[in-house]
Every structure is written in structure tokens, then in C-alpha cells.
Short mmCIF file of N, CA, C and O in Angstrom, two decimals:
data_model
loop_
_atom_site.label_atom_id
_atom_site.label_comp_id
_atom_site.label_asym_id
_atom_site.label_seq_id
_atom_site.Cartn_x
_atom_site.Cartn_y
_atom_site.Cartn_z
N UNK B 1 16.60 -21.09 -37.74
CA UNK B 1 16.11 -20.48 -36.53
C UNK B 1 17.25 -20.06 -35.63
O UNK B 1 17.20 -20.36 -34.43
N UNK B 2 18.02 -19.55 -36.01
CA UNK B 2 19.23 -19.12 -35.19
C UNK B 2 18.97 -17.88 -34.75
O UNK B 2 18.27 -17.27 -35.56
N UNK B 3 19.28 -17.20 -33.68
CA UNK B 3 19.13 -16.50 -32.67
C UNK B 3 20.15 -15.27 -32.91
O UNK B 3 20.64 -15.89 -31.96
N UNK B 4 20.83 -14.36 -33.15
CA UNK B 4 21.70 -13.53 -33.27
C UNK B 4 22.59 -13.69 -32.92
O UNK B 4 22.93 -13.43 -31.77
N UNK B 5 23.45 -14.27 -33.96
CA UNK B 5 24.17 -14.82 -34.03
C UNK B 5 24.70 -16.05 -33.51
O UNK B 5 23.90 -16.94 -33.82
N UNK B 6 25.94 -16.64 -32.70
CA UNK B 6 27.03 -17.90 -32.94
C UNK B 6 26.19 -18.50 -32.29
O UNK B 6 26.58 -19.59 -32.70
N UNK B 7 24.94 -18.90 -31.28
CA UNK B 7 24.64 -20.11 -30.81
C UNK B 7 23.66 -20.45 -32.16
O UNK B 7 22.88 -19.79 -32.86
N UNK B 8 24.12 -21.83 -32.15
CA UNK B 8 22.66 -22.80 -33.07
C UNK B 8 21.76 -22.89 -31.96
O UNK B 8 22.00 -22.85 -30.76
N UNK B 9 20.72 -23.02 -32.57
CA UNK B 9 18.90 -23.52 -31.51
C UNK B 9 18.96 -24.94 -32.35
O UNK B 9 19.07 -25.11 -33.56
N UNK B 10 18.85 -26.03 -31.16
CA UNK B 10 18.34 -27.37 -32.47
C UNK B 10 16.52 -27.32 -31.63
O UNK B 10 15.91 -27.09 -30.59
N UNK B 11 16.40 -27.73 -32.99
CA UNK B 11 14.76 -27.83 -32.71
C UNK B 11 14.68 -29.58 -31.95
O UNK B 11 15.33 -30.39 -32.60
N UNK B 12 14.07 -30.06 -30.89
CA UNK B 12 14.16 -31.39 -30.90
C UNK B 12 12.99 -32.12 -31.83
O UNK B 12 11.84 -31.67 -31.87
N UNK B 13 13.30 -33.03 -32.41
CA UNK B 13 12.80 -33.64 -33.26
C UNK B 13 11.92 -34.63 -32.88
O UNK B 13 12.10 -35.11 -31.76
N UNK B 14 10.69 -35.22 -33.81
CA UNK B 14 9.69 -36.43 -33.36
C UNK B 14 10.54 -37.63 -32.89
O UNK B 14 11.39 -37.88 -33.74
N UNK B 15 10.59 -38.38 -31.91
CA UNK B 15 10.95 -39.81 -31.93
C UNK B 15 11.35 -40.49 -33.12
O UNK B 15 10.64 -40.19 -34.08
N UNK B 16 12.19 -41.27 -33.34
CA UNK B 16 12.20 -42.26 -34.13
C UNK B 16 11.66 -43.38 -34.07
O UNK B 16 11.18 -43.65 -32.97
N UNK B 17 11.54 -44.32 -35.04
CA UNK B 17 11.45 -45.53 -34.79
C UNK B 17 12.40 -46.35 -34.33
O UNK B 17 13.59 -46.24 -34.65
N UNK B 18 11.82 -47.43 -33.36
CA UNK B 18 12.91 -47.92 -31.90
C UNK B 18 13.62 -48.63 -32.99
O UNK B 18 13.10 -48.82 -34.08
N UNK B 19 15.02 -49.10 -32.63
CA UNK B 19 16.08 -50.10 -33.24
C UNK B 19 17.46 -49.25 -33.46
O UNK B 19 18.05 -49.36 -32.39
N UNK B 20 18.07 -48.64 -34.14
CA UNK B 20 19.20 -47.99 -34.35
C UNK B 20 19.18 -46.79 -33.03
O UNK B 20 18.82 -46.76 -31.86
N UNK B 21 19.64 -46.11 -33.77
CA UNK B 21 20.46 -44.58 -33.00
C UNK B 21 19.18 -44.01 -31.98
O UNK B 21 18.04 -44.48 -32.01
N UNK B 22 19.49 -43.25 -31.35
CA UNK B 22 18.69 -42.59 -30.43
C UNK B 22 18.44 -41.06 -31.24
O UNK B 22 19.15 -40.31 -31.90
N UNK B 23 16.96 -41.07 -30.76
CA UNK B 23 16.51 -39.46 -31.75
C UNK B 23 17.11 -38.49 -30.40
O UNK B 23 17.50 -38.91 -29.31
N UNK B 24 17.04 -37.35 -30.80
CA UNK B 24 17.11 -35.99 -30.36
C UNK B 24 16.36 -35.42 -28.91
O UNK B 24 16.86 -34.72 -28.03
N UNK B 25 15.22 -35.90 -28.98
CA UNK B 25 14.04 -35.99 -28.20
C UNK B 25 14.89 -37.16 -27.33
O UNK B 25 15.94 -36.66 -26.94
N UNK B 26 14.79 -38.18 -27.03
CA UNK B 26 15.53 -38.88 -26.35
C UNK B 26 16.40 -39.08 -25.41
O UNK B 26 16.31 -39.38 -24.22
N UNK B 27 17.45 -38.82 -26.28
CA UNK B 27 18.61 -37.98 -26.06
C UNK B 27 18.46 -37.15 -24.56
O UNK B 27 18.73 -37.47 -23.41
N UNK B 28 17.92 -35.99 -25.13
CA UNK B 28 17.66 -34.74 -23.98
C UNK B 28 16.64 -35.50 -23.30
O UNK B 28 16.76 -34.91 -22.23
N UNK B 29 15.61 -36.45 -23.04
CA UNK B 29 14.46 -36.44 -22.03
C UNK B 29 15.93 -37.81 -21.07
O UNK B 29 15.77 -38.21 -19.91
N UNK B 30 17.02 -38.18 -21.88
CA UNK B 30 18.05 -39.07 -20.95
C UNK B 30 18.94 -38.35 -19.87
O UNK B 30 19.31 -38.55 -18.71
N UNK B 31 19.13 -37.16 -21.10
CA UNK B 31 20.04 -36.19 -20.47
C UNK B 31 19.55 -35.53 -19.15
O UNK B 31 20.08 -35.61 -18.04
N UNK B 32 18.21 -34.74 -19.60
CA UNK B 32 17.46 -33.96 -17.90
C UNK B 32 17.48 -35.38 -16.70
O UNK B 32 17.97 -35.24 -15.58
N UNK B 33 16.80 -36.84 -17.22
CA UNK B 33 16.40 -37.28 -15.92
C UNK B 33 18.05 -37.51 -15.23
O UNK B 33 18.08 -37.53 -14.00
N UNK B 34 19.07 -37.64 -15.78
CA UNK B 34 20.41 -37.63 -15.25
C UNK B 34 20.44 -36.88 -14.18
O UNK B 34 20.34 -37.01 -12.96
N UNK B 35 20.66 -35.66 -15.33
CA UNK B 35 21.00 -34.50 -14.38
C UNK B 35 20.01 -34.33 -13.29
O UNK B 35 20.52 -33.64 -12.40
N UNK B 36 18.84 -34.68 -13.03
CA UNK B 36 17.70 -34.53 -12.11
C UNK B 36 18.27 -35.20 -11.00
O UNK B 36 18.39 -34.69 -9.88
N UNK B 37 18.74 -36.73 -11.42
CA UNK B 37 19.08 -37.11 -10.74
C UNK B 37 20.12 -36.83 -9.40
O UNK B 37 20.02 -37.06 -8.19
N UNK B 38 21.41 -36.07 -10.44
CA UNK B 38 22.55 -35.67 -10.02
C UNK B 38 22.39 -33.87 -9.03
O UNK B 38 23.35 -33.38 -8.43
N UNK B 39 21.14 -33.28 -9.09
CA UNK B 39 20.63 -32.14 -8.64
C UNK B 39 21.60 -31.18 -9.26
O UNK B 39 22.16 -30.38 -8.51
N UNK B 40 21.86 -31.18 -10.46
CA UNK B 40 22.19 -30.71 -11.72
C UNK B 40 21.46 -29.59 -12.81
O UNK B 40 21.85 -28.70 -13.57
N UNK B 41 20.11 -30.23 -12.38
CA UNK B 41 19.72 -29.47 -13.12
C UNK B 41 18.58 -28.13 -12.54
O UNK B 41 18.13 -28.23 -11.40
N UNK B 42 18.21 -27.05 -13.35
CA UNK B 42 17.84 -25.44 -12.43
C UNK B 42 16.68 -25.60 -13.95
O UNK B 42 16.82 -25.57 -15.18
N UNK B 43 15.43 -25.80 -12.88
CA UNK B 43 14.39 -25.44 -13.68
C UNK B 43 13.40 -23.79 -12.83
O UNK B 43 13.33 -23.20 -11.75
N UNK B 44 12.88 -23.73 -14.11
CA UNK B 44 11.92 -21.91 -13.96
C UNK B 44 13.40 -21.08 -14.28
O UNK B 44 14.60 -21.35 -14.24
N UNK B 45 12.63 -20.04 -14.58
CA UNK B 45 13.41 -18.63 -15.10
C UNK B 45 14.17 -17.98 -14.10
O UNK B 45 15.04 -17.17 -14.42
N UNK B 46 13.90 -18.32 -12.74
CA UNK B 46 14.49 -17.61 -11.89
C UNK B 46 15.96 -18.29 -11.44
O UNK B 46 17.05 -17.73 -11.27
N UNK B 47 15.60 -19.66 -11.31
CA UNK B 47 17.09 -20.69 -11.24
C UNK B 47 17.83 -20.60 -13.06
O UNK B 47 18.99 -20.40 -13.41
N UNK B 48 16.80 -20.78 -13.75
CA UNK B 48 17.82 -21.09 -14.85
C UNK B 48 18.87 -19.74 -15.38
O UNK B 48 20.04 -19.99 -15.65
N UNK B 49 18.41 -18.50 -15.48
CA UNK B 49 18.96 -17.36 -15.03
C UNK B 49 20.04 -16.79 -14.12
O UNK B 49 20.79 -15.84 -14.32
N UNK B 50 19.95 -17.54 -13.13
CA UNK B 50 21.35 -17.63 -12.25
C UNK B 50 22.11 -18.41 -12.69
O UNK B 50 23.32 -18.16 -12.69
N UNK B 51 21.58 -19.69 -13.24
CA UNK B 51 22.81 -20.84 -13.98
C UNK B 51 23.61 -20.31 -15.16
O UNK B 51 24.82 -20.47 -15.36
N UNK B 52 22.56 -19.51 -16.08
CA UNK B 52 23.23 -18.73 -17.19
C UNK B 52 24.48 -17.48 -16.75
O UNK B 52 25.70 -17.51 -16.87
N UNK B 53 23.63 -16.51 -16.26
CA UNK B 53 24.51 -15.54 -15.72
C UNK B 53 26.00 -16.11 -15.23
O UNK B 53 26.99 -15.62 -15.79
N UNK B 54 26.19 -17.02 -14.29
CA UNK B 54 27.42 -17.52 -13.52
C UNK B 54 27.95 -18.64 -14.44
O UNK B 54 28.79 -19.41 -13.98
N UNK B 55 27.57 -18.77 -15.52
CA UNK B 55 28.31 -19.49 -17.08
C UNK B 55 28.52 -21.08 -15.79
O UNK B 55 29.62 -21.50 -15.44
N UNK B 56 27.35 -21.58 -15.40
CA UNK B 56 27.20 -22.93 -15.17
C UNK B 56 26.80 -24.17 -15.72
O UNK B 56 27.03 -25.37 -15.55
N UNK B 57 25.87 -23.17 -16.70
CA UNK B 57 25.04 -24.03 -17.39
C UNK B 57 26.11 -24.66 -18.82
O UNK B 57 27.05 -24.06 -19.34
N UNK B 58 25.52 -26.16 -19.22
CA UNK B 58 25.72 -26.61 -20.48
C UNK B 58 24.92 -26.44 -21.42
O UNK B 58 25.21 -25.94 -22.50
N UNK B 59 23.58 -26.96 -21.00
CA UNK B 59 22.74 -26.80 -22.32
C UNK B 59 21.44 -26.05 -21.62
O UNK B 59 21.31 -26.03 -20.40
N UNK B 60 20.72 -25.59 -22.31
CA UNK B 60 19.38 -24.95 -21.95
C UNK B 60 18.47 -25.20 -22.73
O UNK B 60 18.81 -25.22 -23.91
N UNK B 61 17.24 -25.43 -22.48
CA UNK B 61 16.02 -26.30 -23.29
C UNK B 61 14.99 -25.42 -22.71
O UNK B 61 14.66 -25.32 -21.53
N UNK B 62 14.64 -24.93 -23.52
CA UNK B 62 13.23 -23.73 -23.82
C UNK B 62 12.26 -24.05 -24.61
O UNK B 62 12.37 -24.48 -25.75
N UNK B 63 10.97 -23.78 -23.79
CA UNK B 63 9.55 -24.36 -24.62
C UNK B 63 9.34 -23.26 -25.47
O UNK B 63 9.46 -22.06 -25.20
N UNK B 64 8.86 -24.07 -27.04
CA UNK B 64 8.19 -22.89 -27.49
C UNK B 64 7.17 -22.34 -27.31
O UNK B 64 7.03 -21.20 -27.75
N UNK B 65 6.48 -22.77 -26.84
CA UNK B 65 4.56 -22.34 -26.59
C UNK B 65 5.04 -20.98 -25.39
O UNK B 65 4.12 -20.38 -24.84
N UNK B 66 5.96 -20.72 -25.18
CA UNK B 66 6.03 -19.50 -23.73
C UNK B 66 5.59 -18.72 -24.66
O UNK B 66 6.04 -18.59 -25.79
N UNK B 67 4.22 -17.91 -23.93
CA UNK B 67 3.60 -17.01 -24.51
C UNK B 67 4.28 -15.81 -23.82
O UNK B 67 3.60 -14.78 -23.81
N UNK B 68 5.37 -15.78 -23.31
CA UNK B 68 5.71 -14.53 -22.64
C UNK B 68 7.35 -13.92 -23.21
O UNK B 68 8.51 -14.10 -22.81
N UNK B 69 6.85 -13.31 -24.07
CA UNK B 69 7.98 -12.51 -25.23
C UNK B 69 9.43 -12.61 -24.62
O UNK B 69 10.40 -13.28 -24.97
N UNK B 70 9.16 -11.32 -23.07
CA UNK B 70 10.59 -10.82 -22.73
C UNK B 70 11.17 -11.84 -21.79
O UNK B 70 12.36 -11.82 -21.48
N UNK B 71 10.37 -12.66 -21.39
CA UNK B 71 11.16 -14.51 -21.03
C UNK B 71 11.97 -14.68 -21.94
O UNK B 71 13.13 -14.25 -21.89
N UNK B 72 11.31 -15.55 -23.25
CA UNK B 72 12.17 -15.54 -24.28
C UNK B 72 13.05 -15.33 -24.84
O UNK B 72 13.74 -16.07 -25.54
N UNK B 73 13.21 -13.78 -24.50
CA UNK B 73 14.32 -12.89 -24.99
C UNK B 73 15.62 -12.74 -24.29
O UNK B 73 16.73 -12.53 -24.78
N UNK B 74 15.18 -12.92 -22.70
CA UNK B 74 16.07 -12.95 -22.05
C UNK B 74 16.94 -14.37 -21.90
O UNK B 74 18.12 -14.30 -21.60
N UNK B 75 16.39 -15.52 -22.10
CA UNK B 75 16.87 -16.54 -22.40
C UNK B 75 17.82 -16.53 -23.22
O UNK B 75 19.04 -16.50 -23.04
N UNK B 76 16.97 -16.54 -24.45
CA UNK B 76 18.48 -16.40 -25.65
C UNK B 76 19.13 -15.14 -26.14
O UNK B 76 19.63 -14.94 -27.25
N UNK B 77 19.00 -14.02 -24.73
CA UNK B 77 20.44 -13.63 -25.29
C UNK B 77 21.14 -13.81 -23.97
O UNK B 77 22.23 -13.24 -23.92
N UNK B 78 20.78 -14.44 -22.91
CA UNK B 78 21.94 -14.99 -22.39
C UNK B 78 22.88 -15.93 -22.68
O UNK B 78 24.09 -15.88 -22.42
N UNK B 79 22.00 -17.20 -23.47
CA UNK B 79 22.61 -18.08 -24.01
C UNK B 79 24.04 -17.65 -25.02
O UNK B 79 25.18 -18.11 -24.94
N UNK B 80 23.49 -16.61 -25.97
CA UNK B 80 23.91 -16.06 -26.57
C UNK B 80 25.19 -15.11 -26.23
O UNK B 80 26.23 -15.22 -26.88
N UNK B 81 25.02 -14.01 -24.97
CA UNK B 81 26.22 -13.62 -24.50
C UNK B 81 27.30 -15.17 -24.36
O UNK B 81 28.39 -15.33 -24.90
N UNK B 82 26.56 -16.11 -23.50
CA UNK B 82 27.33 -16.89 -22.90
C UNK B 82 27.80 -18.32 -23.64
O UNK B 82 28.45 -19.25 -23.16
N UNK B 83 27.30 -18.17 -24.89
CA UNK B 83 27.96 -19.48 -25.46
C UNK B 83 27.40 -21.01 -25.26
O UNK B 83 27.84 -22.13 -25.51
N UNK B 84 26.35 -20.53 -24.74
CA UNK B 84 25.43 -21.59 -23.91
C UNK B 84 24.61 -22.45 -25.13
O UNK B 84 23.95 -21.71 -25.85
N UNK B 85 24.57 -23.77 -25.45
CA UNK B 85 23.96 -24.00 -26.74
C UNK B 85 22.03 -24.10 -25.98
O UNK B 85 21.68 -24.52 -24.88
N UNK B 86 21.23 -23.54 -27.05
CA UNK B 86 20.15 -23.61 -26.49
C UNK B 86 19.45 -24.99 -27.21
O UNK B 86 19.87 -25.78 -28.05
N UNK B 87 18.67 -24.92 -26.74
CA UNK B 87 17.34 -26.14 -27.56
C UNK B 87 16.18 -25.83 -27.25
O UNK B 87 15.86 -25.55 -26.09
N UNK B 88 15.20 -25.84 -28.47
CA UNK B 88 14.23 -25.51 -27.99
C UNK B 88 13.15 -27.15 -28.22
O UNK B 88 13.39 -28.05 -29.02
N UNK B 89 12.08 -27.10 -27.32
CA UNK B 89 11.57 -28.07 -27.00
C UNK B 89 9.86 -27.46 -27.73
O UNK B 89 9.55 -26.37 -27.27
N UNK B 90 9.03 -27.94 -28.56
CA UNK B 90 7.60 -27.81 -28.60
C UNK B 90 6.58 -27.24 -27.65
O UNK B 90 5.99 -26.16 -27.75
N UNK B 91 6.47 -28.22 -26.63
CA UNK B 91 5.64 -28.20 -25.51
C UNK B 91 6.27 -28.17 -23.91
O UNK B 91 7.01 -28.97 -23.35
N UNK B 92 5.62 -26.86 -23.41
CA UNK B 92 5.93 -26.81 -22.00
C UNK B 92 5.62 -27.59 -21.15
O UNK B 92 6.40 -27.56 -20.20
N UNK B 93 4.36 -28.70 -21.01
CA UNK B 93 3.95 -29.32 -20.19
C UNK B 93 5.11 -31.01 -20.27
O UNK B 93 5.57 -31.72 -19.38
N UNK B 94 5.17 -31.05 -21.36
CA UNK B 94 6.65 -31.70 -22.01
C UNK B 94 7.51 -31.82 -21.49
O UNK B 94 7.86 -32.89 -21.00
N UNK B 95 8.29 -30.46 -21.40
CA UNK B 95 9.21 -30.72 -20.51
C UNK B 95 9.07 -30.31 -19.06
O UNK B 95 10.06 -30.19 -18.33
N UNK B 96 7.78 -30.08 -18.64
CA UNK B 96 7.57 -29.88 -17.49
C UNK B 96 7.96 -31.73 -16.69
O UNK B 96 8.61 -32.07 -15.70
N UNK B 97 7.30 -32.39 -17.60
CA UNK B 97 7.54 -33.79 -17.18
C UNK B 97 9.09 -34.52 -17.23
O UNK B 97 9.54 -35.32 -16.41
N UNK B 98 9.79 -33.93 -18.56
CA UNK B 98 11.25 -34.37 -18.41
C UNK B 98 11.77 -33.85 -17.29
O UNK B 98 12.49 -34.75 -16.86
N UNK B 99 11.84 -32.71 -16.39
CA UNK B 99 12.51 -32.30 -15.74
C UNK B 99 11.83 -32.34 -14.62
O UNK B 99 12.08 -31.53 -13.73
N UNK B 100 10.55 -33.59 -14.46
CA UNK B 100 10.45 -33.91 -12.74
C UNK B 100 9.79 -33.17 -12.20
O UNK B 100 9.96 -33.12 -10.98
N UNK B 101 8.85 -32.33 -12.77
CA UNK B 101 7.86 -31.51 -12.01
C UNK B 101 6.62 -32.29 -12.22
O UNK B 101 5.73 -31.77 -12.90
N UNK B 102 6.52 -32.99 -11.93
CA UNK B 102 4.73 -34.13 -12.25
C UNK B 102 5.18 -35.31 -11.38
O UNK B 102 6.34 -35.71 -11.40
N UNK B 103 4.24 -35.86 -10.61
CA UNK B 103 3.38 -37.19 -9.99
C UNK B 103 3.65 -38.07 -10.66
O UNK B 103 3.25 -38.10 -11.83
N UNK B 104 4.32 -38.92 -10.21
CA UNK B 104 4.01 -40.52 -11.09
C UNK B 104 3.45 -41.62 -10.48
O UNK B 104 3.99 -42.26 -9.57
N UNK B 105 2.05 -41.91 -11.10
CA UNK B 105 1.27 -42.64 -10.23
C UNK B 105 1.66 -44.14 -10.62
O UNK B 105 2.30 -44.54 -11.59
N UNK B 106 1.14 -44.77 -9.71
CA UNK B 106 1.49 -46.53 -8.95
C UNK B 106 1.74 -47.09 -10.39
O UNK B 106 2.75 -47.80 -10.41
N UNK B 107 1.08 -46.98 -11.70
CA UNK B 107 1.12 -47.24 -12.91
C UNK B 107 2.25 -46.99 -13.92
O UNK B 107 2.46 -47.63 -14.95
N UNK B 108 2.98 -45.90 -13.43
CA UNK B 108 4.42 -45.62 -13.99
C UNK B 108 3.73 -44.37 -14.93
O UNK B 108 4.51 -43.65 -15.53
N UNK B 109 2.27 -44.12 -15.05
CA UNK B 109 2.10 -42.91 -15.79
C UNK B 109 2.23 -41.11 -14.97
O UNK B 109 1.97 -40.92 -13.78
N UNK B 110 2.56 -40.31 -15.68
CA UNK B 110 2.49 -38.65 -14.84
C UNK B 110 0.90 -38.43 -15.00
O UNK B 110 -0.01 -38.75 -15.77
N UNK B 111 1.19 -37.45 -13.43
CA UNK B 111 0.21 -36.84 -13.32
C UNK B 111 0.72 -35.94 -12.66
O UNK B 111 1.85 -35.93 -12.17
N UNK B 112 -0.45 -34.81 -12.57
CA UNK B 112 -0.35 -33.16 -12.20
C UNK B 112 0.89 -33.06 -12.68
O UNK B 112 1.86 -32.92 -11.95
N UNK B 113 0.93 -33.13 -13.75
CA UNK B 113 2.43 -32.60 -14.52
C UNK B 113 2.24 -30.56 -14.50
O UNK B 113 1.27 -30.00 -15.02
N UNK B 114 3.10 -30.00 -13.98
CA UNK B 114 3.65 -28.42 -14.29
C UNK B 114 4.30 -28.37 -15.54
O UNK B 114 4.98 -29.23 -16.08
N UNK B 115 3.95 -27.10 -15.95
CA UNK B 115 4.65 -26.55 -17.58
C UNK B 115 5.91 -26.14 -17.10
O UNK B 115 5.94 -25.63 -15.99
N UNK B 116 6.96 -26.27 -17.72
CA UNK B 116 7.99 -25.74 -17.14
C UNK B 116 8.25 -24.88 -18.78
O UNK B 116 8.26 -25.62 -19.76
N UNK B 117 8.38 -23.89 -18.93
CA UNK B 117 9.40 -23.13 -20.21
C UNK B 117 10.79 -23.15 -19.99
O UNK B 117 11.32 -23.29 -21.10
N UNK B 118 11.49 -23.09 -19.26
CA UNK B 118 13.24 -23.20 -19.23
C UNK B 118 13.71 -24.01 -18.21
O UNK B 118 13.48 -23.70 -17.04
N UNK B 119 14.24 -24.86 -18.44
CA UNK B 119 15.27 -25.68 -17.50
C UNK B 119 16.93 -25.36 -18.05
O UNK B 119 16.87 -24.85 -19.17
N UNK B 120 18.10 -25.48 -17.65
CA UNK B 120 19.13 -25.80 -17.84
C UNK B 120 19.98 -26.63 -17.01
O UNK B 120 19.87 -26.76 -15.79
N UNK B 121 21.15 -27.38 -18.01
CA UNK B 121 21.41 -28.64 -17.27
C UNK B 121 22.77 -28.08 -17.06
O UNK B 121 23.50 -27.71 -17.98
N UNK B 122 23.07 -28.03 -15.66
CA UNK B 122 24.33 -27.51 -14.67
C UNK B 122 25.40 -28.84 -14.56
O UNK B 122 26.62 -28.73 -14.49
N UNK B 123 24.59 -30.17 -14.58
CA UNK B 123 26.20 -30.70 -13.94
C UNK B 123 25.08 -32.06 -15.11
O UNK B 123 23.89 -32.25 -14.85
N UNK B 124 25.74 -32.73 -16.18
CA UNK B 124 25.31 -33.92 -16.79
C UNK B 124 24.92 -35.14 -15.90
O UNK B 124 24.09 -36.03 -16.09
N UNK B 125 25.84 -34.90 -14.80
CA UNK B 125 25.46 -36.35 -13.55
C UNK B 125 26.39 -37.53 -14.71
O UNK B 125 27.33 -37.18 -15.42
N UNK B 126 25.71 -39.19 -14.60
CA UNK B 126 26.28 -40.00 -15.24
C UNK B 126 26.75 -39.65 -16.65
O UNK B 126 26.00 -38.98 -17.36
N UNK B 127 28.09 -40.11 -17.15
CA UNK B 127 27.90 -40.06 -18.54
C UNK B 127 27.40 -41.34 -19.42
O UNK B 127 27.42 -42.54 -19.12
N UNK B 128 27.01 -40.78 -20.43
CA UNK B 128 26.30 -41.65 -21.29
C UNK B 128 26.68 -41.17 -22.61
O UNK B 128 27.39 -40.23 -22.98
N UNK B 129 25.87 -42.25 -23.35
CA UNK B 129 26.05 -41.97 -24.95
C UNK B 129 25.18 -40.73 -25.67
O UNK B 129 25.49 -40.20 -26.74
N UNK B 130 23.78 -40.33 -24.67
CA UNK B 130 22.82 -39.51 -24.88
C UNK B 130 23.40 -38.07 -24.98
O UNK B 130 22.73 -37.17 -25.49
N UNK B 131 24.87 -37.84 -24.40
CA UNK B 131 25.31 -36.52 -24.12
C UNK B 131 26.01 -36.12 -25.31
O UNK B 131 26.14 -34.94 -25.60
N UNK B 132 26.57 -37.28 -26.18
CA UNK B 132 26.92 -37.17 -27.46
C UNK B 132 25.78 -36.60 -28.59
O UNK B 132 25.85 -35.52 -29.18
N UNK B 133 25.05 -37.31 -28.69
CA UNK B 133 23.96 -36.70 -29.83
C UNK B 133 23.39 -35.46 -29.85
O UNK B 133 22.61 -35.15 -30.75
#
């Protein structure tokens, strides 16, 4: 699934089973709440687009379900001008929740979670081992 040419797309992968290494999925839902933390990270098309353009961004994580073609397109070929590694994520409502657009009620569960299709992560915030994988 590579994109025209030099950037790879990693697809993120199902969870693993808990005990060893950290999956993929992981990984990135460690990486966004960081950067969330650190106000790092530029979610919607209109912030993540300025992060690309001004070569701020590190990584960029795009839903696949965006039913909207020339979104898409414009994503990865910015990534693409810019060297930007992309990832693409399954579900928008998904990472609508990794990247802090949803309610978390008294229970520790989300609610009124937003779809987000593109976030990109501008500044990692803490480092960790999650930024490796």
C-alpha cells in the first residue's frame, strides 16, 4: 500500500496479546496521548495541513473510512512531497478518541467521541519507548 513513491504507509495492526513487546496500535494510541499532552499535536485537515506544509510534522495518522477522496489525496501527497511518514489507522471514530476529541465519563469510559480522519504529531512531548516501534 505505498503511496507514490518513498513514503511507506504502515497499516496499524490488531493489538497483541499483553506480556512482551508493544503492538503498533499501542504504540501510536501512547504516542498521540503524549503529544496531546505536550499541545503537539494538530488534529482536522485544516491544522494538520499547516503542520505538513511548514515540514512540522513527524508522523501523520489517517483514517481509512474518510469517504472524502480529495482529503485523502491531499494528505498523502503532502506527506509524500514532505517526507512525512504516514500511518494509516482503520477507524475514524478511533482515532477520534486517541487524539482527545471525546468525554470521559466518571467511569474512565469515552463518550461523545468525534471522528477525526487526520491528526499529525508536531512535537512527541515525553520520550518513550512507544516512539521507537
Amino acid at each position: 500500500m505505498e503511496a507514490e513513491g518513498d513514503v511507506p504507509e504502515v497499516a496499524a495492526a490488531a493489538p497483541a496479546p499483553s506480556g512482551g513487546a508493544m503492538s503498533v496500535e499501542e504504540a501510536l494510541q501512547q504516542v498521540l496521548k503524549n503529544a496531546l499532552v505536550k499541545d503537539g499535536l494538530a488534529r482536522g485537515l485544516r491544522e494538520a495541513v499547516k503542520a505538513l506544509d511548514r515540514r512540522e510534522a513527524h508522523i501523520c495518522v489517517l483514517a481509512e473510512n474518510c469517504n472524502e477522496a480529495a482529503y485523502v489525496k491531499l494528505i498523502e501527497a503532502l506527506c509524500n512531497e514532505h517526507s512525512i511518514k504516514l500511518i494509516k489507522v482503520p477507524n475514524n471514530k478511533q482515532l477520534g478518541e486517541w487524539a482527545g476529541l471525546c468525554k470521559i465519563d466518571l467511569d474512565g469510559n469515552p463518550r461523545k467521541v468525534v471522528a477525526c480522519s487526520c491528526c499529525v504529531v508536531k512535537d512527541y512531548g515525553d520520550e518513550s519507548e512507544a516512539i521507537n516501534v
